Short mmCIF file of C-alpha atoms and ligand atoms in Angstrom, two decimals:
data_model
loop_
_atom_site.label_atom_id
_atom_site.label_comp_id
_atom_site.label_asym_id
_atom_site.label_seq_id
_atom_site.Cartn_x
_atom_site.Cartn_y
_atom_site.Cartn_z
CA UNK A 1 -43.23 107.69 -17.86
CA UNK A 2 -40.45 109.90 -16.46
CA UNK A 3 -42.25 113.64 -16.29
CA UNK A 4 -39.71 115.20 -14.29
CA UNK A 5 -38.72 118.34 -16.23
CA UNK A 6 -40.16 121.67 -17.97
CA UNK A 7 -43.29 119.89 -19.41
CA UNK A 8 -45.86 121.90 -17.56
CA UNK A 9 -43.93 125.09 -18.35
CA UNK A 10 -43.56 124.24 -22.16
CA UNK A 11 -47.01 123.44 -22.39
CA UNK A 12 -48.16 126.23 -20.91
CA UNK A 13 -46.11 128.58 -23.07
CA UNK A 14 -48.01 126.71 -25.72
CA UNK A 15 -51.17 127.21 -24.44
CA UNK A 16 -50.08 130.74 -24.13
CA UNK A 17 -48.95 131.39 -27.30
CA UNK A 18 -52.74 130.21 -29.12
CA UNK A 19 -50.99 127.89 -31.09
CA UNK A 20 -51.76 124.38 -30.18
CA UNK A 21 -52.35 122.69 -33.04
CA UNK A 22 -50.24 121.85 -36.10
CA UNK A 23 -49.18 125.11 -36.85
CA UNK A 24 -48.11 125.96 -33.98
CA UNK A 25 -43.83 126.56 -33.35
CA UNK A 26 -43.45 123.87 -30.82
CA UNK A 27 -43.68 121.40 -33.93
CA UNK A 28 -41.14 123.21 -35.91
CA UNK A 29 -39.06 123.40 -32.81
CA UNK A 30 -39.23 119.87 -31.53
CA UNK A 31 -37.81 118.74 -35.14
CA UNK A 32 -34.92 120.99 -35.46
CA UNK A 33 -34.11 119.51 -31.81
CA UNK A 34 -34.12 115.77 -32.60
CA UNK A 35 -32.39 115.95 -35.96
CA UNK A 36 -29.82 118.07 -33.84
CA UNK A 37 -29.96 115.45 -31.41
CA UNK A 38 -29.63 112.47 -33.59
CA UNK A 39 -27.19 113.93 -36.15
CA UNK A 40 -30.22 113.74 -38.89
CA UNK A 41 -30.24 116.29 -41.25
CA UNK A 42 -34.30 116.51 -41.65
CA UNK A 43 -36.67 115.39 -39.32
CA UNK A 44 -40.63 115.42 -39.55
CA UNK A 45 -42.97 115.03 -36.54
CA UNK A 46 -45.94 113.22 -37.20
CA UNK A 47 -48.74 112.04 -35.21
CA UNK A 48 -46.96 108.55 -34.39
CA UNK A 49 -44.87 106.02 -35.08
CA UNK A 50 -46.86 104.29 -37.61
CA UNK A 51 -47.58 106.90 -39.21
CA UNK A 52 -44.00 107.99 -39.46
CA UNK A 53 -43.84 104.52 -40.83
CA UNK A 54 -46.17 104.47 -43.28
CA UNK A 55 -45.30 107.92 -44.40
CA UNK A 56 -41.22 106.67 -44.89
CA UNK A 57 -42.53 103.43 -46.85
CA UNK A 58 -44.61 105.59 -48.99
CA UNK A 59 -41.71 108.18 -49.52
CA UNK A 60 -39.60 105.64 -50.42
CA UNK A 61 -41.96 104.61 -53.42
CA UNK A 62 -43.83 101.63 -51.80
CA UNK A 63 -46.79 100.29 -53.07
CA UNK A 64 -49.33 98.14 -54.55
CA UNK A 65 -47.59 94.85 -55.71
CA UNK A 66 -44.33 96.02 -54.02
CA UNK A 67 -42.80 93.49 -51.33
CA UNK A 68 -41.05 94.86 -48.51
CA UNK A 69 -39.00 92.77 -46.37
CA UNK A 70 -39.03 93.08 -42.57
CA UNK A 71 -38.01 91.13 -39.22
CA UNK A 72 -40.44 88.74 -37.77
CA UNK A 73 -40.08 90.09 -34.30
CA UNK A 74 -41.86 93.82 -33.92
CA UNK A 75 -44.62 95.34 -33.16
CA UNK A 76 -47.59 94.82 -35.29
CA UNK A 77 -47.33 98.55 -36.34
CA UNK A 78 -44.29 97.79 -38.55
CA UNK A 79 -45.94 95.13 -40.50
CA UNK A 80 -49.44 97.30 -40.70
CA UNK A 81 -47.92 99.90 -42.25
CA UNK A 82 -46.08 97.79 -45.17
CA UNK A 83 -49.72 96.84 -45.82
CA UNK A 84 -51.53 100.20 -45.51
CA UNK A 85 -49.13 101.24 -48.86
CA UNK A 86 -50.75 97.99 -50.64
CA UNK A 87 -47.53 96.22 -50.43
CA UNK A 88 -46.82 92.51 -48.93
CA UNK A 89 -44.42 91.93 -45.75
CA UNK A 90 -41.89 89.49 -46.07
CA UNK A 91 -40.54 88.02 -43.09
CA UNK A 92 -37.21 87.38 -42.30
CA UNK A 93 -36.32 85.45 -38.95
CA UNK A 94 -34.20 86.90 -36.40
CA UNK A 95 -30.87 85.29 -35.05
CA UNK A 96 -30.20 83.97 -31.69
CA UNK A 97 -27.90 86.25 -30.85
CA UNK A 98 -29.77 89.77 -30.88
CA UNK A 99 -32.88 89.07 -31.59
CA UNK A 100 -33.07 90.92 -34.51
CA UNK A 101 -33.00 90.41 -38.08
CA UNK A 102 -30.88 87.45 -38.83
CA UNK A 103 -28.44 89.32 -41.60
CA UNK A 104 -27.08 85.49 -42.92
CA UNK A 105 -31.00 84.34 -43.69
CA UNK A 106 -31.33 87.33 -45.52
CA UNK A 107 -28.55 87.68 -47.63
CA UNK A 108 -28.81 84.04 -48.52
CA UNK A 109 -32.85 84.78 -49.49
CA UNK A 110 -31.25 87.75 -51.66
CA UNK A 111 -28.99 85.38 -52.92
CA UNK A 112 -31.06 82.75 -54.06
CA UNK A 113 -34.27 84.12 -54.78
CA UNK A 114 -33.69 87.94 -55.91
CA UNK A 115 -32.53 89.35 -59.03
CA UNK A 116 -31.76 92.47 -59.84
CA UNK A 117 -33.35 94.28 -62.87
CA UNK A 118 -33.26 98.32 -63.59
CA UNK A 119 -36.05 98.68 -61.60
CA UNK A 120 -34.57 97.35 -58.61
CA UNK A 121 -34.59 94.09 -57.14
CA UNK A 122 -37.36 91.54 -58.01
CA UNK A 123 -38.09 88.34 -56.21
CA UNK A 124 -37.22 85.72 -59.07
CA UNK A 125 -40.13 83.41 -58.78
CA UNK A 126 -43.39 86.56 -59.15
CA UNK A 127 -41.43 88.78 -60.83
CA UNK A 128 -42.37 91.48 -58.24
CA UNK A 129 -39.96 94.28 -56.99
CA UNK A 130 -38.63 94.44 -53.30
CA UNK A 131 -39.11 98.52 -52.13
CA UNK A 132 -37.09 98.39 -49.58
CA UNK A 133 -35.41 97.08 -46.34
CA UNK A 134 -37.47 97.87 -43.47
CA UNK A 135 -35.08 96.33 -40.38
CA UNK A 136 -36.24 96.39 -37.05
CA UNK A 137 -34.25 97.84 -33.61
CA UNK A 138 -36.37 96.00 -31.64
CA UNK A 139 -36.50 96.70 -27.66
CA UNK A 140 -34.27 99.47 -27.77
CA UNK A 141 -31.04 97.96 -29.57
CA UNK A 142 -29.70 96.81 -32.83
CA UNK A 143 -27.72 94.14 -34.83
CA UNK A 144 -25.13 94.69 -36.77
CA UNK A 145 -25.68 97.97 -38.81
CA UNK A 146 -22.88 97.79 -41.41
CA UNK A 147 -23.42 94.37 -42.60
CA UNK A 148 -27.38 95.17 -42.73
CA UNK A 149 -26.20 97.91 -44.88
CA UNK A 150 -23.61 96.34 -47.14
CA UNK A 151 -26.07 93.95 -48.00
CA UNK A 152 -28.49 96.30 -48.77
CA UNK A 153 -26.00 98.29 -50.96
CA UNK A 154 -25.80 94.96 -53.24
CA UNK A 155 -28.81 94.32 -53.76
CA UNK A 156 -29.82 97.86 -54.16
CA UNK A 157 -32.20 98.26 -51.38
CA UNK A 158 -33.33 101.17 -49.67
CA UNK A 159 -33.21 100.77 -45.91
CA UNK A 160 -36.06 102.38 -43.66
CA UNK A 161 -35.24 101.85 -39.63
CA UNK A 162 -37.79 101.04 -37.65
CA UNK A 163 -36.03 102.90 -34.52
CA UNK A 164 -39.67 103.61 -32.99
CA UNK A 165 -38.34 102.13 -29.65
CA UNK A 166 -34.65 102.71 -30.16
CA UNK A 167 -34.50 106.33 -29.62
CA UNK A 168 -30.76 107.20 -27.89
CA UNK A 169 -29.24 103.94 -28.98
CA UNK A 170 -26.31 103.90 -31.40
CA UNK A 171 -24.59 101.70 -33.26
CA UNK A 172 -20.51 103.23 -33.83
CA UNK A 173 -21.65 105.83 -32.06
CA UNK A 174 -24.14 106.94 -34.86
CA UNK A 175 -27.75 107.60 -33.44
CA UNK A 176 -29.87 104.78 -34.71
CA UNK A 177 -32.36 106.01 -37.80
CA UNK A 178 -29.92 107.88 -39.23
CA UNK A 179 -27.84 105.22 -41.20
CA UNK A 180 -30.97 104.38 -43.85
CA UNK A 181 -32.60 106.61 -46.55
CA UNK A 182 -34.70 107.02 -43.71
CA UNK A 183 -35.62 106.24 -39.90
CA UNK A 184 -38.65 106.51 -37.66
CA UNK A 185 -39.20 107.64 -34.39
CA UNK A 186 -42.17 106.93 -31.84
CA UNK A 187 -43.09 109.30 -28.65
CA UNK A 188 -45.73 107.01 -27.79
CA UNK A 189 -46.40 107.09 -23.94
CA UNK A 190 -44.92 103.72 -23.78
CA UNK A 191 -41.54 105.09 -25.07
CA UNK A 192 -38.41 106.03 -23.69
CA UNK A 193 -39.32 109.43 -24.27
CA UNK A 194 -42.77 110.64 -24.63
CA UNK A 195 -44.77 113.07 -26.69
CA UNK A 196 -47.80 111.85 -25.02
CA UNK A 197 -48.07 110.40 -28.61
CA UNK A 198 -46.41 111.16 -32.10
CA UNK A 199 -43.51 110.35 -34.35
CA UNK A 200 -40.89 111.58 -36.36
CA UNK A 201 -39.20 110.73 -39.74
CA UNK A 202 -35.62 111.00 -40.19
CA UNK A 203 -33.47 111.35 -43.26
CA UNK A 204 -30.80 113.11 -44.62
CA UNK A 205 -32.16 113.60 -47.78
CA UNK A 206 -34.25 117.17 -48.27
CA UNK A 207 -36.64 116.06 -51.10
CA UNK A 208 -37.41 112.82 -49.29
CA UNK A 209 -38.47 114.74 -46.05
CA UNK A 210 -40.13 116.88 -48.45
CA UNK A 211 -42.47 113.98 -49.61
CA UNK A 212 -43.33 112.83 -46.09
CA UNK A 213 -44.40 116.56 -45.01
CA UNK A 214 -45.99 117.31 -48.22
CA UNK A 215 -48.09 113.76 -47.36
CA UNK A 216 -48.86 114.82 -43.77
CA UNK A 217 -51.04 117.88 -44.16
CA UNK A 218 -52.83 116.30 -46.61
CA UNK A 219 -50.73 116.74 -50.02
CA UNK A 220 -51.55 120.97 -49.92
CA UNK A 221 -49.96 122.12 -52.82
CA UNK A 222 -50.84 125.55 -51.90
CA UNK A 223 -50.87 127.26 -48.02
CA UNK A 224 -54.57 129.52 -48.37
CA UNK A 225 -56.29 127.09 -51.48
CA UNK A 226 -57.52 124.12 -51.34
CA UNK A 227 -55.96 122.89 -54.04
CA UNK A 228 -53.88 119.34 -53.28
CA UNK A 229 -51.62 117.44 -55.23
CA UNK A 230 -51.81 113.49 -54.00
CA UNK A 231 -54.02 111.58 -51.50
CA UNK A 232 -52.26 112.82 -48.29
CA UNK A 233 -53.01 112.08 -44.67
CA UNK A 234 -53.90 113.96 -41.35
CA UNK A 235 -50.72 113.15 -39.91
CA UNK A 236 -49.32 116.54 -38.56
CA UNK A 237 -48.22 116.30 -35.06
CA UNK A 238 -49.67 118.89 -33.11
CA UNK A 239 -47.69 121.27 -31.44
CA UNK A 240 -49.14 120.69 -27.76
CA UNK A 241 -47.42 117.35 -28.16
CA UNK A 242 -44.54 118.73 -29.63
CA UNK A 243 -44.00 120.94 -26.28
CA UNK A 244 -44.31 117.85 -24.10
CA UNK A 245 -42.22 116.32 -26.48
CA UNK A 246 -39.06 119.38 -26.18
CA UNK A 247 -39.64 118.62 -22.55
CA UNK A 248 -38.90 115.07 -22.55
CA UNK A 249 -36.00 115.40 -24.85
CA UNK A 250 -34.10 117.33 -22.41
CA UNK A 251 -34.06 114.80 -20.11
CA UNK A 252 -33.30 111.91 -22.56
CA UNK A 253 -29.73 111.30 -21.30
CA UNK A 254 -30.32 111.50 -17.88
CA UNK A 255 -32.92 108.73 -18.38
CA UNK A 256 -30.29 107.03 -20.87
CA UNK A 257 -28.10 107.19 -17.94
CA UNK A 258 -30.37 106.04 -15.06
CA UNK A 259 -31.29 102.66 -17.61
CA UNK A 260 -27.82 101.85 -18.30
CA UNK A 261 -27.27 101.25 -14.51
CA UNK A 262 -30.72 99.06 -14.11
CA UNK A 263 -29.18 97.22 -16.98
CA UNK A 264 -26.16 96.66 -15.61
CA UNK A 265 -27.01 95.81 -11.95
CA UNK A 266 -30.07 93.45 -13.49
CA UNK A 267 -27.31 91.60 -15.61
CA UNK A 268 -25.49 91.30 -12.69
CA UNK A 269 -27.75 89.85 -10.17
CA UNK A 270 -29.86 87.60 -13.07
CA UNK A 271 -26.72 86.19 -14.92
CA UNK A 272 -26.34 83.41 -12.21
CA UNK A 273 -30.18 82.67 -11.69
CA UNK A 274 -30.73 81.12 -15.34
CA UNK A 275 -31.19 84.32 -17.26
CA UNK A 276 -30.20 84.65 -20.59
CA UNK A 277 -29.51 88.47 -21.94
CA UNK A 278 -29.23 88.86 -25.41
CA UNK A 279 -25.85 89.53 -26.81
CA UNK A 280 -25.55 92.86 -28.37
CA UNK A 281 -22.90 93.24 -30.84
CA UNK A 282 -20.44 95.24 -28.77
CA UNK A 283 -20.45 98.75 -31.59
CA UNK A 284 -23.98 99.03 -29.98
CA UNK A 285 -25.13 101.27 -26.93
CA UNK A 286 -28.68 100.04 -26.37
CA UNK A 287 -30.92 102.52 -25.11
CA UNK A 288 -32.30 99.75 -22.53
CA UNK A 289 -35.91 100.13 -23.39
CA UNK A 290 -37.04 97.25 -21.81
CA UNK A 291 -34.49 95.14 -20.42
CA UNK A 292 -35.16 91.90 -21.64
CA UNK A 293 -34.37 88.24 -21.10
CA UNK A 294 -35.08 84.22 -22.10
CA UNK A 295 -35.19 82.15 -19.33
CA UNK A 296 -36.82 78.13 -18.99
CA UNK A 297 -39.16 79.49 -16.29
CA UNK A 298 -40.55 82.12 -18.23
CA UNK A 299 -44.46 81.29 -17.55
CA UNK A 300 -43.92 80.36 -13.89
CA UNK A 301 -42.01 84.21 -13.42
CA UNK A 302 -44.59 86.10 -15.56
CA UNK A 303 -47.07 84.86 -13.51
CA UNK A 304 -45.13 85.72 -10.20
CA UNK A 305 -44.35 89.34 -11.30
CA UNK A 306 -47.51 89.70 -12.31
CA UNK A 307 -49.30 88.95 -9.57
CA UNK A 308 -47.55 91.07 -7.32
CA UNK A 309 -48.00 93.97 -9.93
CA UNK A 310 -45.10 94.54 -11.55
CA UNK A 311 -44.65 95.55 -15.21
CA UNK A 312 -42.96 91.88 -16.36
CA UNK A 313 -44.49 91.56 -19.71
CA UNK A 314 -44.25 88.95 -22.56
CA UNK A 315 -42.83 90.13 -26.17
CA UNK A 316 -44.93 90.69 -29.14
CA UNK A 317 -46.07 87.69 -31.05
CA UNK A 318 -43.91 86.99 -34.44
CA UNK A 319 -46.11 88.00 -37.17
CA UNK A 320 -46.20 85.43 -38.95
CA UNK A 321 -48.38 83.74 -36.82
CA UNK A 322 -51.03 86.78 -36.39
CA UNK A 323 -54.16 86.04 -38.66
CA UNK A 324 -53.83 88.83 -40.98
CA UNK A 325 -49.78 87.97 -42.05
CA UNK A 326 -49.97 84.02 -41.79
CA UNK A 327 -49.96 83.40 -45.55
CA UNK A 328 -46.74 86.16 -45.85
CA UNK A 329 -43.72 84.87 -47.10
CA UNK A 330 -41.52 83.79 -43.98
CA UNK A 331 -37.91 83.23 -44.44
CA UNK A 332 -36.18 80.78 -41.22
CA UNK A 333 -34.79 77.80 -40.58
CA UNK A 334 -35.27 77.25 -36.95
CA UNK A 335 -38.26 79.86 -36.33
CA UNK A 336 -35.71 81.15 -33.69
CA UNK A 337 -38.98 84.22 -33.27
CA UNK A 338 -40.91 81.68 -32.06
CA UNK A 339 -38.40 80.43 -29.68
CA UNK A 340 -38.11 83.95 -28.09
CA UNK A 341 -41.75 84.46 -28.12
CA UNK A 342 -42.37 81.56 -26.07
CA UNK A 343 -39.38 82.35 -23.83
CA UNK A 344 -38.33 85.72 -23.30
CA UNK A 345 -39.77 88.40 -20.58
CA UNK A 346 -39.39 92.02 -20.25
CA UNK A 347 -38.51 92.95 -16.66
CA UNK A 348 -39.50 96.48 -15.42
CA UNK A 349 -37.36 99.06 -16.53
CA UNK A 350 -38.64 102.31 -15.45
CA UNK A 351 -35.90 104.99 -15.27
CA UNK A 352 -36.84 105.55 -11.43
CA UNK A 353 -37.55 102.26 -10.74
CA UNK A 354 -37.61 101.89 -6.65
CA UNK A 355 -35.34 99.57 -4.98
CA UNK A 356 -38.38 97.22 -3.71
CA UNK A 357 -39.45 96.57 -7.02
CA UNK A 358 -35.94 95.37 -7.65
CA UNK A 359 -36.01 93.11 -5.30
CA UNK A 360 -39.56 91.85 -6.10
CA UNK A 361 -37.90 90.91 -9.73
CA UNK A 362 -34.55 88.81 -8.23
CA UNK A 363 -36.55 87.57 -5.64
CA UNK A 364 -38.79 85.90 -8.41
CA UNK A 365 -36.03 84.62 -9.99
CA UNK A 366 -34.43 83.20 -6.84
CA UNK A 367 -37.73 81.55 -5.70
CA UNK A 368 -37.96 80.21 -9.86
CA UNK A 369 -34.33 78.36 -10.18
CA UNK A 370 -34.50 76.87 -6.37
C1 PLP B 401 -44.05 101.54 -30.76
C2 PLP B 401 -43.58 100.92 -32.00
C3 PLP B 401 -44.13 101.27 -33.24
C4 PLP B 401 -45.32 102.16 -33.40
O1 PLP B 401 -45.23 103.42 -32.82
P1 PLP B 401 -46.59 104.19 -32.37
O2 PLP B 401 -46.12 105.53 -32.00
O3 PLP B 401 -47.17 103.40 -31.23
O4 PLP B 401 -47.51 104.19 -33.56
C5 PLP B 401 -43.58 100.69 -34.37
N1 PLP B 401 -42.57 99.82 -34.30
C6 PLP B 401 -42.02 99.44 -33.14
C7 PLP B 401 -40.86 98.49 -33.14
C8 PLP B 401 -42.52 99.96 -31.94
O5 PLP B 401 -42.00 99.55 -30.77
#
């Protein structure tokens, strides 16, 4: 967490003001700023990430019997909130390239197994209709944006972004979450930026941001009855974390900034020691959430890191293989999730991370390849 800038003033003006919870202005204010900020039209601040999730799938008309299709390679929260709406996940594999959804695999499972009826497209062999596209921009970057949505043009998909760890990064210089119906946002503490907690929904489209507010404060059709319309959700984000959250967006491009140049100098110095960086396609400016890369020795320098405490981590387990999504459909030929699973480790990446530390991670590496 980089707390470096007017977060205990903002907060305190908001502890001033009375106004902490969700009615407060902060909340108001913090969504005007990142639809500014990310070239959104409408933006609504929820409580988090997967809730801004689950709120955009259910906007988008997901439900009960509905399939949505999604990368094999997030964070749980992505395939939790496909089921909280009663739909099914299906799981596409992600290339070896990025890491992220593999775009071939999935036009090929359109291909061959979709057809497309009025009500949308329908998987050929249940009969039951896809809801959407729900791509991934996992670790802080993206594949390739205008295939992902050419494809889903033709087969008449509705894209939702999972940008929860992508905020900053663009693809053509578009901010990422912007180029679906709609895109989510997380200010999770373990975030680029942080809200301390909370999310966001993008979209450009009024009546769909509509839906997703309307479903936040509990579907209250009117503001001083208690008369409601739907079964909503307490998913407001309050506007104490709001304030942290003006706060932290401020400083987003400094921190941008500082995490382009650990990216860079890690590239340089790991390239030669059996590293092995993803490879971005070059229309995208990764926001370097965590930098992240496969190496044979990834056991042996997990271990090392962590023993002399620094944040090395593993990536998430493909969901396919977590209890609750192993009888989901899974689309792949090679299980190339798997392969990064077993391989890849995030290095630190704090904004400010000290020059030791950087050392502590080459040295690793050195001490792993000799
Ligand atoms: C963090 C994250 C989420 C969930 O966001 P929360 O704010 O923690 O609920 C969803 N998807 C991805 C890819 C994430 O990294």
């Amino acid at each position: 967490m980089y707390l470096r800038g007017n977060e205990w003033e903002y907060l305190k003006a908001c502890l001033d003001s009375g106004w902490i919870s969700s009615a407060g202005a902060f909340t108001a204010q913090f969504e005007q700023a990142v639809a500014a900020y990310t070239g959104a039209s409408c933006a609504v601040a929820v409580s988090s990430g997967t809730a801004a999730l689950h709120l955009g799938l259910l906007s988008l008309g997901a439900g009960p019997g509905d399939y949505v299709i999604t990368s094999n390679l997030t964070y749980v929260a992505t395939a939790n909130a496909i089921r909280y709406t009663g739909a099914e996940p299906i799981f596409v594999d992600i290339d070896a390239a990025a890491w992220q959804m593999d775009l071939a695999l999935l036009e090929e499972f359109l291909h061959t197994r979709t057809e497309l009826r009025d009500t949308g497209c329908h998987l050929r062999s249940d009969g039951r209709r896809i809801a959407c596209l729900l791509p991934v921009h996992a670790l802080g970057w993206t594949g390739d944006l205008e295939v992902l949505m050419r494809i889903a043009a033709a087969y008449r998909l509705p894209v939702l972004e999972d940008a929860a760890d992508a905020m900053g990064a663009r693809f053509a210089g578009r901010h990422v979450g912007t180029f679906g119906q709609a895109g989510c946002l997380s200010f999770n503490g373990n975030k680029i930026i942080t809200a301390a907690a909370g999310g966001m929904v993008l979209t450009s489209d009024p009546e769909l941001a509509r839906r997703a507010h309307h479903l936040s404060v509990q579907a209250k059709a009117a503001p001083e009855d208690y008369f409601h319309d739907d079964t909503g959700y307490n998913y407001r984000m309050p506007a104490l974390l709001a304030a942290l959250g003006m706060a932290q967006l401020e400083q987003l491009d400094s921190i941008l900034a500082l995490k382009r140049a650990l990216a860079a100098r890690y590239a340089a110095e790991l390239g030669p020691l059996e590293a092995q960086f993803p490879d971005i396609p070059p229309a995208c400016a990764s926001n370097h959430w965590l930098v992240t890369v496969m190496s044979p020795q990834r056991d042996r320098l997990l271990k090392t890191l962590q023993a002399a405490g620094q944040a090395a981590r593993p990536v998430w387990w493909p969901l396919n293989r977590l209890p609750m999504f192993q009888d989901a459909p899974y689309i792949s030929r090679q299980d190339q999730a798997y392969a990064v699973h077993r391989q890849a480790l995030s290095l630190p990446s704090d904004p400010d991370l000290s020059e030791a530390d950087f050392q502590a991670v080459i040295r690793a590496f050195q001490a792993a390849k000799a």
